JSON list of C-alpha atoms in Angstrom, two decimals:
[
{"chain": "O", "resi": 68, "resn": "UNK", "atom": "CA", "xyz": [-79.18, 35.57, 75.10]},
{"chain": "O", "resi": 69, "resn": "UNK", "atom": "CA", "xyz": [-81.63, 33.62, 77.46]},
{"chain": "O", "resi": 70, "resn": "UNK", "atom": "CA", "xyz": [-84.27, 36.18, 77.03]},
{"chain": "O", "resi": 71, "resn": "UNK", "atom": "CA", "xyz": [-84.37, 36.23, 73.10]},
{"chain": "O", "resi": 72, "resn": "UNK", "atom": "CA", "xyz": [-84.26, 32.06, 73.02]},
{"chain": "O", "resi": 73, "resn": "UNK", "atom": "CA", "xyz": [-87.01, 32.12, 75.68]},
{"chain": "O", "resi": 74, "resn": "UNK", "atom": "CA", "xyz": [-89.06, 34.74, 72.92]},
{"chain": "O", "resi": 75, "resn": "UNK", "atom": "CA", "xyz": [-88.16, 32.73, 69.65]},
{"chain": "O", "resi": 76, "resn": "UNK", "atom": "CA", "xyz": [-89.90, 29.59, 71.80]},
{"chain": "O", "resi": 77, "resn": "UNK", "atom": "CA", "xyz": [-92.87, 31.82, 72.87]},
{"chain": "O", "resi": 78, "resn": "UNK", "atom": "CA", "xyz": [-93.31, 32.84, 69.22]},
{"chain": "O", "resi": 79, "resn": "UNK", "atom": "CA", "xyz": [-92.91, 29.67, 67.83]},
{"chain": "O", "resi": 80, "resn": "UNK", "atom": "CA", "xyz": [-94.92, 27.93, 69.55]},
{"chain": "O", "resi": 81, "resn": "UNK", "atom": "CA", "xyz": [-97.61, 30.78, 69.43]},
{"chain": "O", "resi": 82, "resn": "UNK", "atom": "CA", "xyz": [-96.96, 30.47, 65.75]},
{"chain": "O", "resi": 83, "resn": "UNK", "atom": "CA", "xyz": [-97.35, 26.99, 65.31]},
{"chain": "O", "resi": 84, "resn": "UNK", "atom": "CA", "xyz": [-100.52, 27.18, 67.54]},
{"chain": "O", "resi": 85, "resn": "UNK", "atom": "CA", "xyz": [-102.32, 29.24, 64.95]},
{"chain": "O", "resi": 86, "resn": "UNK", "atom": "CA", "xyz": [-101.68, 26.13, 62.20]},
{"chain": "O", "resi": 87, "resn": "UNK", "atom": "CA", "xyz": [-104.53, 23.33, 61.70]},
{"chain": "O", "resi": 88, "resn": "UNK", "atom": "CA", "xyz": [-104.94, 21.29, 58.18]},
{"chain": "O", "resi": 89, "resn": "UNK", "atom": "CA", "xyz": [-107.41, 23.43, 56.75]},
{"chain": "O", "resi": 90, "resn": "UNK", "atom": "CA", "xyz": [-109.97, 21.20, 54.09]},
{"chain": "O", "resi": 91, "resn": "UNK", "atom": "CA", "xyz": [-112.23, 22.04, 51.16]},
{"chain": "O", "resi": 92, "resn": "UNK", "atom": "CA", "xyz": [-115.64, 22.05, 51.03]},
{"chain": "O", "resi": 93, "resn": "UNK", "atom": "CA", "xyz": [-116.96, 18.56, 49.94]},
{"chain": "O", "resi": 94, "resn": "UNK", "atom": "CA", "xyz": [-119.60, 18.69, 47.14]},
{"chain": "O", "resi": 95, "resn": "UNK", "atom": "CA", "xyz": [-121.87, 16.05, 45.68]},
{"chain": "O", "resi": 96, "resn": "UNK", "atom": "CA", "xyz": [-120.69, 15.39, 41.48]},
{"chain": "O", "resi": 97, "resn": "UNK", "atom": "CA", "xyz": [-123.03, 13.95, 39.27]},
{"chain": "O", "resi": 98, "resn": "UNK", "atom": "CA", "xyz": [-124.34, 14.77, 36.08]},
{"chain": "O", "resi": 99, "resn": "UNK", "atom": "CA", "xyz": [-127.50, 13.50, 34.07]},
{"chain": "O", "resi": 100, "resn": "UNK", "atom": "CA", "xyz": [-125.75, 12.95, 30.97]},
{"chain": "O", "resi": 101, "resn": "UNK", "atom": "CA", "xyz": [-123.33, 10.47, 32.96]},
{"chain": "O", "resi": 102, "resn": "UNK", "atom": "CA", "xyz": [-126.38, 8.16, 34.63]},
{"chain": "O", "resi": 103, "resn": "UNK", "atom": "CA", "xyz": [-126.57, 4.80, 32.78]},
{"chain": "O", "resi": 104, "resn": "UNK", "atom": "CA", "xyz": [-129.77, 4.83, 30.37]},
{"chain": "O", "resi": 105, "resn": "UNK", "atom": "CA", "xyz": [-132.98, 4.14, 32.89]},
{"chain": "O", "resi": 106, "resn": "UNK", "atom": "CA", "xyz": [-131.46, 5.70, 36.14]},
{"chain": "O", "resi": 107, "resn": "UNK", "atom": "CA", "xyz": [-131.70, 8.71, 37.29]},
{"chain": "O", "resi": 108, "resn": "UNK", "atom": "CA", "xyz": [-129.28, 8.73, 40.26]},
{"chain": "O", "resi": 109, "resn": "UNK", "atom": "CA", "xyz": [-128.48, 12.47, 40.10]},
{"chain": "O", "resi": 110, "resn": "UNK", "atom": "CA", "xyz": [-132.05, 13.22, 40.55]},
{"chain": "O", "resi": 111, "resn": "UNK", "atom": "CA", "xyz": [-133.30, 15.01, 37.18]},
{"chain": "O", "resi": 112, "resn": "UNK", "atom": "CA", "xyz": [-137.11, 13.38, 37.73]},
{"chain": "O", "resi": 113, "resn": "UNK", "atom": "CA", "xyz": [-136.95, 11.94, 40.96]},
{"chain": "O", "resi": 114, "resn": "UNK", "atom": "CA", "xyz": [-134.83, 12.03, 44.33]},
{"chain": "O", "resi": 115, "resn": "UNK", "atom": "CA", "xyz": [-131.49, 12.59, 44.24]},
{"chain": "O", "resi": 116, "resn": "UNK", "atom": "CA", "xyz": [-130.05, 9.71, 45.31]},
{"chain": "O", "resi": 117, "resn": "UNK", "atom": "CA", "xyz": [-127.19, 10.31, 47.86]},
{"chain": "O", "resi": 118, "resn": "UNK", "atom": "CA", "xyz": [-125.88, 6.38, 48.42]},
{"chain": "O", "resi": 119, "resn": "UNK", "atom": "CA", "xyz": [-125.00, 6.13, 44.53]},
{"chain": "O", "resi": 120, "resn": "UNK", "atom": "CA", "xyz": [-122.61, 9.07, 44.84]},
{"chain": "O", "resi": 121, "resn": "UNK", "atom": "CA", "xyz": [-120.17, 9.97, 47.52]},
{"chain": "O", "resi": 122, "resn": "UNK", "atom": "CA", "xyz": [-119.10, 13.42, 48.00]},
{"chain": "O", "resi": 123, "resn": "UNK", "atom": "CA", "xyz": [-115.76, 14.89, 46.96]},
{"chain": "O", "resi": 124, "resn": "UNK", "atom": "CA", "xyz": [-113.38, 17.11, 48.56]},
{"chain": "O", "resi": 125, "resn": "UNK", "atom": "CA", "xyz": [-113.20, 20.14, 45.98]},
{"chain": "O", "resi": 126, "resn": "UNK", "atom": "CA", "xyz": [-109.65, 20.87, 46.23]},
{"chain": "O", "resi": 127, "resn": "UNK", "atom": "CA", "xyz": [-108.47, 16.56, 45.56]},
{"chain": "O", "resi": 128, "resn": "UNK", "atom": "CA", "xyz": [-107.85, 14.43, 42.50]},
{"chain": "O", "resi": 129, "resn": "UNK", "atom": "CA", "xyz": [-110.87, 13.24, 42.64]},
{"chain": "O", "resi": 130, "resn": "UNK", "atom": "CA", "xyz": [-113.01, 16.34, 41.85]},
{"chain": "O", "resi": 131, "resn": "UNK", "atom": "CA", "xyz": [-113.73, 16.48, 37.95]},
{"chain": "O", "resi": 132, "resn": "UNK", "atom": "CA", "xyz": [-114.04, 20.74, 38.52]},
{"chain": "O", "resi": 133, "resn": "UNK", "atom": "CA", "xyz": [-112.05, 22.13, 41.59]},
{"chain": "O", "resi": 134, "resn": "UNK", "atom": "CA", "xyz": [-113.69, 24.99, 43.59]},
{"chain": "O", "resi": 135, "resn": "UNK", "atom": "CA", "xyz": [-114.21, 26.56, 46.77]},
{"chain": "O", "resi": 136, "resn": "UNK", "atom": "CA", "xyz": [-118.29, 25.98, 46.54]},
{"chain": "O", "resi": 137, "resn": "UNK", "atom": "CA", "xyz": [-120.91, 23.65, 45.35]},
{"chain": "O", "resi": 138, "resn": "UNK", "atom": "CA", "xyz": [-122.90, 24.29, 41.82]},
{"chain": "O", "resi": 139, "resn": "UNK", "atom": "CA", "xyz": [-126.10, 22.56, 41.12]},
{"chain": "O", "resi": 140, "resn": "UNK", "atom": "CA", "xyz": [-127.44, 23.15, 37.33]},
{"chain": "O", "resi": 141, "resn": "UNK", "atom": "CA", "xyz": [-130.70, 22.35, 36.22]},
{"chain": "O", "resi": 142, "resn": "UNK", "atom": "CA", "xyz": [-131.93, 22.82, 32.79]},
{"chain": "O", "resi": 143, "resn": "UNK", "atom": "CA", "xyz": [-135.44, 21.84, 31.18]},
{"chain": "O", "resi": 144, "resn": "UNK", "atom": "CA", "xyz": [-136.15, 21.41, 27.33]},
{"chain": "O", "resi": 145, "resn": "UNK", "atom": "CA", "xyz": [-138.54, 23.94, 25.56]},
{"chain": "O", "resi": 146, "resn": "UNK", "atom": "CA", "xyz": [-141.48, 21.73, 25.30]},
{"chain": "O", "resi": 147, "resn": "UNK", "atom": "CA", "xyz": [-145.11, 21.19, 27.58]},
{"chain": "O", "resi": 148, "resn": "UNK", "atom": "CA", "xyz": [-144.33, 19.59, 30.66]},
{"chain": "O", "resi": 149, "resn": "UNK", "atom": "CA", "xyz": [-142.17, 16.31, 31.90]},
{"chain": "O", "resi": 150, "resn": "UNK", "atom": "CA", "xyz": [-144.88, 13.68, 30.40]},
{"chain": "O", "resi": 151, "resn": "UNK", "atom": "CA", "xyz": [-145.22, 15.53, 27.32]},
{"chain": "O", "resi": 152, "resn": "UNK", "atom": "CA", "xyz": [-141.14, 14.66, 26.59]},
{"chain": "O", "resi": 153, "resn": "UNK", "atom": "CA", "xyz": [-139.89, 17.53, 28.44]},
{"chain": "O", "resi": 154, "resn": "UNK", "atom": "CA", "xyz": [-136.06, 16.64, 28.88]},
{"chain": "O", "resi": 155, "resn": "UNK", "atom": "CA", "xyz": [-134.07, 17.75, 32.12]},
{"chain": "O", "resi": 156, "resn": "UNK", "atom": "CA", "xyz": [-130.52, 17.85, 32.87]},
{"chain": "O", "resi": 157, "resn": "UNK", "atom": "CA", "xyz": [-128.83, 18.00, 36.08]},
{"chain": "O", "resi": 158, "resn": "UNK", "atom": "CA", "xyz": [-125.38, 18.56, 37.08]},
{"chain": "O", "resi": 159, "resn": "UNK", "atom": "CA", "xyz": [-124.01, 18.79, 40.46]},
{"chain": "O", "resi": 160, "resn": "UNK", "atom": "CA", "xyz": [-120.32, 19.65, 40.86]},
{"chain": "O", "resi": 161, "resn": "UNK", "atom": "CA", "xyz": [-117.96, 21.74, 42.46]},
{"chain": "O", "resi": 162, "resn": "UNK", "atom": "CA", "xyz": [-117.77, 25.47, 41.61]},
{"chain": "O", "resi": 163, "resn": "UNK", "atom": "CA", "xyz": [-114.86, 27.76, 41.53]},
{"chain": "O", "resi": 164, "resn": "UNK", "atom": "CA", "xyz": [-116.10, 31.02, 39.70]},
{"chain": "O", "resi": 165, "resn": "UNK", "atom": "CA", "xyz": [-119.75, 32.63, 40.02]},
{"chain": "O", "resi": 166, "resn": "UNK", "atom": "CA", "xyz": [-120.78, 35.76, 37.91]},
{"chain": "O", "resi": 167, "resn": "UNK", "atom": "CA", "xyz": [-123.70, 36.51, 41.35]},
{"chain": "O", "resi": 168, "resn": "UNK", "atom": "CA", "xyz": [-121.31, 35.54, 44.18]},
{"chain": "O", "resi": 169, "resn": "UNK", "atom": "CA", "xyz": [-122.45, 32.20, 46.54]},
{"chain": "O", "resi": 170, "resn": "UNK", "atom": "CA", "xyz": [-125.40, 33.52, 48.18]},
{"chain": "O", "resi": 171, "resn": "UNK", "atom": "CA", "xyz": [-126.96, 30.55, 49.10]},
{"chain": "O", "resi": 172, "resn": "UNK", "atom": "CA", "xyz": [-129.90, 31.20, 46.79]},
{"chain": "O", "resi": 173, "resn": "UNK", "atom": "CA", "xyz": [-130.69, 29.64, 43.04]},
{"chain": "O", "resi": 174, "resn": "UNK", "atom": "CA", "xyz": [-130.92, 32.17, 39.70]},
{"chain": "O", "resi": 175, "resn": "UNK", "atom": "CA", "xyz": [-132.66, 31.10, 37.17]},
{"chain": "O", "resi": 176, "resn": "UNK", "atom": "CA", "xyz": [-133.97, 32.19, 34.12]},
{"chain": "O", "resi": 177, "resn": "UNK", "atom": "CA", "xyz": [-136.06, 31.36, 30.41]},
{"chain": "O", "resi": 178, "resn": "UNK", "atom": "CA", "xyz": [-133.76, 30.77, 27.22]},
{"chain": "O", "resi": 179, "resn": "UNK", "atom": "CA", "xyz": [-134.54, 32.24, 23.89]},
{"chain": "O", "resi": 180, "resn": "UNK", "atom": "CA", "xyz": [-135.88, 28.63, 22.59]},
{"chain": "O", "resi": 181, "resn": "UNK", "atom": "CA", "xyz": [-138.13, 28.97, 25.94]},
{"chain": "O", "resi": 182, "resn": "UNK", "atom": "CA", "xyz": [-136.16, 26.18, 28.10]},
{"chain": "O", "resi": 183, "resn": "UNK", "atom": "CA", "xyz": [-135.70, 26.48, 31.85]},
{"chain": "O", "resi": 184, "resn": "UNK", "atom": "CA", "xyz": [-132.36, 27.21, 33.27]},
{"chain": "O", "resi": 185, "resn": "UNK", "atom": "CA", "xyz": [-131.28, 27.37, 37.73]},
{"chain": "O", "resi": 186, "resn": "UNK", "atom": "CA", "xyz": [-128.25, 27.86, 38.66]},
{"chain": "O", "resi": 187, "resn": "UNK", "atom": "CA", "xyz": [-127.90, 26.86, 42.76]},
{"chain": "O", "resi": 188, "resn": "UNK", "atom": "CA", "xyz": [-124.62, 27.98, 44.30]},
{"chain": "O", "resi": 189, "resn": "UNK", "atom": "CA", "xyz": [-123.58, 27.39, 48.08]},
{"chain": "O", "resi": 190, "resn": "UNK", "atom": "CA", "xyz": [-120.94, 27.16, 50.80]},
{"chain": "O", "resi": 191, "resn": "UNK", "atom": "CA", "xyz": [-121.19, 24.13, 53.24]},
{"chain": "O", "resi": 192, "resn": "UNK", "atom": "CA", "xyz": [-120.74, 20.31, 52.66]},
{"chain": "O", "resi": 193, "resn": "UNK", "atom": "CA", "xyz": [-123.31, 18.50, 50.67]},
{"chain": "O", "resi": 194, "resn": "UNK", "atom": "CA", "xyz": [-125.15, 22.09, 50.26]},
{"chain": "O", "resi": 195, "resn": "UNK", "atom": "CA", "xyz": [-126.01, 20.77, 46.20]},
{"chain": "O", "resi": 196, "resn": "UNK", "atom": "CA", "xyz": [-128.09, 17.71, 47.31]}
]
């Protein structure tokens, strides 16, 4: 009896050792569309600007799209360049689902109505500055 109490200790507490509060990735969320007219704090045409926007734990209440990675999606109108009216969109978020897997690297591609999409996806805190 002494022997098999002294093992159920061993292996609880070898059990218990293994346990730690595991936490999400934290992710910077802002979007374009969301910036109050004249700013650009998510950094479509300038610098993104980190002290306007705290990062977010993807797995709490506070992010708008839970995930396990960060997304950062750029898009760019159709026409001439940036001074010639060329809108651009930004969103940075969290990301849960990827069709080409978190590599670290940004896919991008040319619409049909010749605007400019990237798609940035990564795995470490703050990785969609």
């Amino acid at each position: 009896m002494m022997k098999s109490t002294i093992l159920f200790c061993f292996v609880l507490v070898l059990g218990l050792s293994f346990l730690h509060k595991v936490s999400g990735i934290k992710c910077y969320q802002c979007s374009t569309n969301s910036d109050p007219e004249g700013s650009d704090s998510c950094g479509a045409y300038g610098k993104f600007d980190k002290d306007r926007h705290v990062s977010v734990e993807c797995t709490s209440d506070e992010s708008h799209t839970p995930g396990t990675f960060c997304v950062k999606v750029t898009k760019q109108g159709p026409r001439g360049y940036i001074t010639d009216g060329r809108w651009r969109n930004v969103i940075r978020r969290c990301g849960l689902v990827s069709d080409t897997g978190v590599t670290g690297v940004c896919n991008w591609g040319v619409e049909l109505n010749g605007g400019f999409w990237e798609e940035c996806y990564c795995s470490e805190d703050n990785c969609n500055e």
